[in-house]
């Protein structure tokens, strides 16, 4: 049992590192923020699908802390001029909760490919919900909101839906497709079968 946990812990560390690296590879950067990455959510989703929700949430939480560190050092969220409550809300909704929910990807893992699709889609959809709520509540009065034009002023929920949907919908589609392809590989099938024993 100890060897099994050590192996899983090592796999989690590798997948968190891989997710962090993939998050820096931007396939498409949106003009006002948000980007389509090279399957950055897939590694933590894989942990959840392979080892279950406990491991998936643990790995995803660590990933959220790594992403928060990136947000502070690379995106400069501390210099965005937010109030303390807006900053705390951003840290929670856009980082900690948004990335931790990816751990739910394995919820239907015993249902085969349909379960992999549904669980992965649910994980990405929940991440979208976090960003959607954050965008409508926290970022509604920021310059980016006004930059979309006068017709968006007074419609923060619609703005947030469109803003976050432009990059999260492609992320969802690509992540689900990649998960299904990956878990069809004989090596992955064997790994899941071995873990189920």
mmCIF file of C-alpha atoms in Angstrom:
data_model
loop_
_atom_site.group_PDB
_atom_site.id
_atom_site.type_symbol
_atom_site.label_atom_id
_atom_site.label_comp_id
_atom_site.label_asym_id
_atom_site.label_seq_id
_atom_site.Cartn_x
_atom_site.Cartn_y
_atom_site.Cartn_z
ATOM 1 C CA UNK A 1 0.000 0.000 0.000
ATOM 2 C CA UNK A 2 2.857 2.392 0.873
ATOM 3 C CA UNK A 3 4.531 1.769 -2.498
ATOM 4 C CA UNK A 4 1.200 2.360 -4.258
ATOM 5 C CA UNK A 5 0.714 5.711 -2.488
ATOM 6 C CA UNK A 6 4.294 6.717 -3.259
ATOM 7 C CA UNK A 7 3.734 5.921 -6.935
ATOM 8 C CA UNK A 8 0.515 7.937 -6.970
ATOM 9 C CA UNK A 9 2.147 10.856 -5.196
ATOM 10 C CA UNK A 10 4.960 10.880 -7.756
ATOM 11 C CA UNK A 11 2.415 10.727 -10.602
ATOM 12 C CA UNK A 12 0.533 13.666 -9.060
ATOM 13 C CA UNK A 13 3.717 15.717 -8.814
ATOM 14 C CA UNK A 14 4.584 15.009 -12.448
ATOM 15 C CA UNK A 15 1.068 15.830 -13.649
ATOM 16 C CA UNK A 16 0.899 19.075 -11.660
ATOM 17 C CA UNK A 17 4.246 20.118 -13.153
ATOM 18 C CA UNK A 18 3.042 19.136 -16.632
ATOM 19 C CA UNK A 19 -0.192 21.096 -16.174
ATOM 20 C CA UNK A 20 1.812 24.150 -15.096
ATOM 21 C CA UNK A 21 4.062 23.924 -18.155
ATOM 22 C CA UNK A 22 1.125 23.380 -20.529
ATOM 23 C CA UNK A 23 -0.678 26.400 -19.047
ATOM 24 C CA UNK A 24 2.192 28.581 -20.268
ATOM 25 C CA UNK A 25 1.804 27.318 -23.847
ATOM 26 C CA UNK A 26 -0.895 29.583 -25.241
ATOM 27 C CA UNK A 27 -2.506 28.286 -28.410
ATOM 28 C CA UNK A 28 -4.529 31.490 -28.682
ATOM 29 C CA UNK A 29 -4.364 34.593 -26.487
ATOM 30 C CA UNK A 30 -7.582 36.596 -26.300
ATOM 31 C CA UNK A 31 -7.245 40.380 -26.713
ATOM 32 C CA UNK A 32 -8.682 41.316 -23.300
ATOM 33 C CA UNK A 33 -7.375 38.333 -21.356
ATOM 34 C CA UNK A 34 -7.962 34.622 -21.107
ATOM 35 C CA UNK A 35 -6.293 32.160 -23.398
ATOM 36 C CA UNK A 36 -6.685 28.738 -24.942
ATOM 37 C CA UNK A 37 -3.843 26.617 -23.612
ATOM 38 C CA UNK A 38 -2.318 23.367 -24.790
ATOM 39 C CA UNK A 39 -4.547 21.024 -22.738
ATOM 40 C CA UNK A 40 -3.390 22.434 -19.388
ATOM 41 C CA UNK A 41 -6.340 20.945 -17.464
ATOM 42 C CA UNK A 42 -5.854 17.431 -18.792
ATOM 43 C CA UNK A 43 -3.053 16.280 -16.434
ATOM 44 C CA UNK A 44 -5.054 16.900 -13.230
ATOM 45 C CA UNK A 45 -8.171 15.483 -14.873
ATOM 46 C CA UNK A 46 -6.146 12.372 -15.692
ATOM 47 C CA UNK A 47 -5.104 11.960 -12.045
ATOM 48 C CA UNK A 48 -8.751 12.089 -10.985
ATOM 49 C CA UNK A 49 -9.789 9.604 -13.677
ATOM 50 C CA UNK A 50 -6.932 7.211 -12.897
ATOM 51 C CA UNK A 51 -6.832 7.385 -9.090
ATOM 52 C CA UNK A 52 -10.183 8.807 -7.984
ATOM 53 C CA UNK A 53 -11.558 12.029 -6.581
ATOM 54 C CA UNK A 54 -9.366 12.244 -3.462
ATOM 55 C CA UNK A 55 -6.177 12.219 -5.526
ATOM 56 C CA UNK A 56 -7.751 14.365 -8.242
ATOM 57 C CA UNK A 57 -8.784 17.107 -5.828
ATOM 58 C CA UNK A 58 -5.425 17.004 -4.037
ATOM 59 C CA UNK A 59 -3.470 17.369 -7.294
ATOM 60 C CA UNK A 60 -5.856 20.050 -8.568
ATOM 61 C CA UNK A 61 -5.537 22.036 -5.345
ATOM 62 C CA UNK A 62 -1.748 22.013 -5.674
ATOM 63 C CA UNK A 63 -2.191 23.086 -9.309
ATOM 64 C CA UNK A 64 -4.390 25.973 -8.117
ATOM 65 C CA UNK A 65 -1.627 27.189 -5.804
ATOM 66 C CA UNK A 66 0.900 26.964 -8.660
ATOM 67 C CA UNK A 67 -1.452 28.929 -10.942
ATOM 68 C CA UNK A 68 -1.940 31.535 -8.208
ATOM 69 C CA UNK A 69 1.836 31.904 -7.967
ATOM 70 C CA UNK A 70 1.926 32.385 -11.754
ATOM 71 C CA UNK A 71 -0.886 34.933 -11.471
ATOM 72 C CA UNK A 72 1.044 36.921 -8.883
ATOM 73 C CA UNK A 73 4.439 36.741 -10.577
ATOM 74 C CA UNK A 74 3.557 36.729 -14.290
ATOM 75 C CA UNK A 75 0.143 38.405 -14.538
ATOM 76 C CA UNK A 76 0.724 40.795 -11.653
ATOM 77 C CA UNK A 77 -2.718 40.432 -10.066
ATOM 78 C CA UNK A 78 -1.507 42.241 -6.957
ATOM 79 C CA UNK A 79 -0.939 45.338 -9.107
ATOM 80 C CA UNK A 80 -4.367 45.410 -10.729
ATOM 81 C CA UNK A 81 -5.643 48.019 -8.254
ATOM 82 C CA UNK A 82 -8.335 45.811 -6.728
ATOM 83 C CA UNK A 83 -9.866 46.393 -3.337
ATOM 84 C CA UNK A 84 -8.902 43.816 -0.693
ATOM 85 C CA UNK A 85 -12.284 42.068 -0.998
ATOM 86 C CA UNK A 86 -12.019 41.951 -4.816
ATOM 87 C CA UNK A 87 -8.484 40.563 -4.544
ATOM 88 C CA UNK A 88 -9.593 37.838 -2.136
ATOM 89 C CA UNK A 89 -12.547 37.040 -4.395
ATOM 90 C CA UNK A 90 -10.233 36.809 -7.406
ATOM 91 C CA UNK A 91 -7.785 34.559 -5.571
ATOM 92 C CA UNK A 92 -10.597 32.242 -4.497
ATOM 93 C CA UNK A 93 -12.806 32.204 -7.603
ATOM 94 C CA UNK A 94 -10.243 32.573 -10.398
ATOM 95 C CA UNK A 95 -7.489 30.456 -8.882
ATOM 96 C CA UNK A 96 -8.128 28.260 -5.831
ATOM 97 C CA UNK A 97 -11.680 27.075 -6.561
ATOM 98 C CA UNK A 98 -11.447 27.345 -10.366
ATOM 99 C CA UNK A 99 -8.494 24.972 -10.599
ATOM 100 C CA UNK A 100 -9.401 22.700 -7.680
ATOM 101 C CA UNK A 101 -12.747 21.755 -9.281
ATOM 102 C CA UNK A 102 -10.829 20.004 -12.069
ATOM 103 C CA UNK A 103 -10.399 17.213 -9.535
ATOM 104 C CA UNK A 104 -14.028 16.217 -10.098
ATOM 105 C CA UNK A 105 -13.147 14.831 -13.562
ATOM 106 C CA UNK A 106 -13.008 11.269 -12.218
ATOM 107 C CA UNK A 107 -16.490 11.280 -10.721
ATOM 108 C CA UNK A 108 -17.874 8.996 -13.469
ATOM 109 C CA UNK A 109 -14.617 7.133 -14.147
ATOM 110 C CA UNK A 110 -16.166 3.690 -13.744
ATOM 111 C CA UNK A 111 -18.599 4.390 -16.617
ATOM 112 C CA UNK A 112 -15.982 4.019 -19.380
ATOM 113 C CA UNK A 113 -15.533 6.572 -22.138
ATOM 114 C CA UNK A 114 -18.898 8.187 -21.529
ATOM 115 C CA UNK A 115 -17.886 8.702 -17.904
ATOM 116 C CA UNK A 116 -14.524 10.119 -18.936
ATOM 117 C CA UNK A 117 -16.255 12.556 -21.319
ATOM 118 C CA UNK A 118 -18.911 13.597 -18.815
ATOM 119 C CA UNK A 119 -16.512 13.924 -15.883
ATOM 120 C CA UNK A 120 -13.972 15.930 -17.862
ATOM 121 C CA UNK A 121 -16.691 18.157 -19.330
ATOM 122 C CA UNK A 122 -18.154 18.697 -15.848
ATOM 123 C CA UNK A 123 -14.735 19.669 -14.468
ATOM 124 C CA UNK A 124 -14.092 22.241 -17.197
ATOM 125 C CA UNK A 125 -17.685 23.524 -16.982
ATOM 126 C CA UNK A 126 -17.307 24.078 -13.232
ATOM 127 C CA UNK A 127 -14.103 25.988 -13.847
ATOM 128 C CA UNK A 128 -16.023 28.139 -16.349
ATOM 129 C CA UNK A 129 -18.715 28.781 -13.710
ATOM 130 C CA UNK A 130 -16.066 30.061 -11.287
ATOM 131 C CA UNK A 131 -14.644 32.482 -13.862
ATOM 132 C CA UNK A 132 -18.160 33.453 -14.971
ATOM 133 C CA UNK A 133 -19.215 34.421 -11.432
ATOM 134 C CA UNK A 134 -15.932 36.242 -10.857
ATOM 135 C CA UNK A 135 -16.247 38.164 -14.112
ATOM 136 C CA UNK A 136 -19.822 39.261 -13.426
ATOM 137 C CA UNK A 137 -19.282 40.235 -9.805
ATOM 138 C CA UNK A 138 -15.652 41.305 -9.439
ATOM 139 C CA UNK A 139 -14.597 42.513 -12.893
ATOM 140 C CA UNK A 140 -17.829 44.177 -14.045
ATOM 141 C CA UNK A 141 -16.484 47.690 -13.455
ATOM 142 C CA UNK A 142 -12.958 47.220 -14.765
ATOM 143 C CA UNK A 143 -11.578 48.925 -17.877
ATOM 144 C CA UNK A 144 -11.815 45.748 -19.962
ATOM 145 C CA UNK A 145 -15.575 45.693 -19.414
ATOM 146 C CA UNK A 146 -16.009 49.225 -20.733
ATOM 147 C CA UNK A 147 -13.616 48.508 -23.616
ATOM 148 C CA UNK A 148 -16.151 46.101 -25.121
ATOM 149 C CA UNK A 149 -18.422 49.053 -25.849
ATOM 150 C CA UNK A 150 -21.330 50.936 -24.348
ATOM 151 C CA UNK A 151 -23.811 48.152 -25.147
ATOM 152 C CA UNK A 152 -22.066 45.910 -22.578
ATOM 153 C CA UNK A 153 -22.319 48.440 -19.736
ATOM 154 C CA UNK A 154 -24.990 47.330 -17.302
ATOM 155 C CA UNK A 155 -24.877 43.707 -18.511
ATOM 156 C CA UNK A 156 -22.114 42.116 -16.420
ATOM 157 C CA UNK A 157 -23.524 38.574 -16.597
ATOM 158 C CA UNK A 158 -23.737 38.639 -20.391
ATOM 159 C CA UNK A 159 -20.283 40.214 -20.594
ATOM 160 C CA UNK A 160 -18.783 37.568 -18.304
ATOM 161 C CA UNK A 161 -20.512 34.737 -20.167
ATOM 162 C CA UNK A 162 -19.146 35.902 -23.530
ATOM 163 C CA UNK A 163 -15.715 36.875 -22.215
ATOM 164 C CA UNK A 164 -15.082 33.593 -20.403
ATOM 165 C CA UNK A 165 -16.931 31.449 -22.919
ATOM 166 C CA UNK A 166 -14.650 32.513 -25.777
ATOM 167 C CA UNK A 167 -11.712 30.644 -24.283
ATOM 168 C CA UNK A 168 -13.361 28.118 -21.931
ATOM 169 C CA UNK A 169 -15.603 26.497 -24.582
ATOM 170 C CA UNK A 170 -12.651 25.612 -26.846
ATOM 171 C CA UNK A 171 -10.729 24.441 -23.746
ATOM 172 C CA UNK A 172 -13.658 22.156 -22.868
ATOM 173 C CA UNK A 173 -13.901 20.672 -26.356
ATOM 174 C CA UNK A 174 -10.151 20.083 -26.745
ATOM 175 C CA UNK A 175 -9.744 18.668 -23.226
ATOM 176 C CA UNK A 176 -12.622 16.193 -23.590
ATOM 177 C CA UNK A 177 -11.408 15.017 -27.013
ATOM 178 C CA UNK A 178 -7.840 14.622 -25.742
ATOM 179 C CA UNK A 179 -9.015 12.710 -22.647
ATOM 180 C CA UNK A 180 -11.021 10.257 -24.722
ATOM 181 C CA UNK A 181 -8.143 9.712 -27.164
ATOM 182 C CA UNK A 182 -5.650 9.292 -24.340
ATOM 183 C CA UNK A 183 -7.759 6.834 -22.384
ATOM 184 C CA UNK A 184 -8.304 4.714 -25.501
ATOM 185 C CA UNK A 185 -4.580 3.950 -25.633
ATOM 186 C CA UNK A 186 -3.815 0.374 -24.532
ATOM 187 C CA UNK A 187 -1.248 1.600 -21.996
ATOM 188 C CA UNK A 188 -3.828 3.825 -20.273
ATOM 189 C CA UNK A 189 -6.427 1.045 -20.287
ATOM 190 C CA UNK A 190 -3.940 -1.242 -18.573
ATOM 191 C CA UNK A 191 -3.001 1.425 -16.034
ATOM 192 C CA UNK A 192 -6.646 2.014 -15.092
ATOM 193 C CA UNK A 193 -7.289 -1.745 -14.891
ATOM 194 C CA UNK A 194 -4.254 -2.168 -12.607
ATOM 195 C CA UNK A 195 -5.400 0.692 -10.377
ATOM 196 C CA UNK A 196 -8.863 -0.814 -10.104
ATOM 197 C CA UNK A 197 -7.496 -4.050 -8.628
#
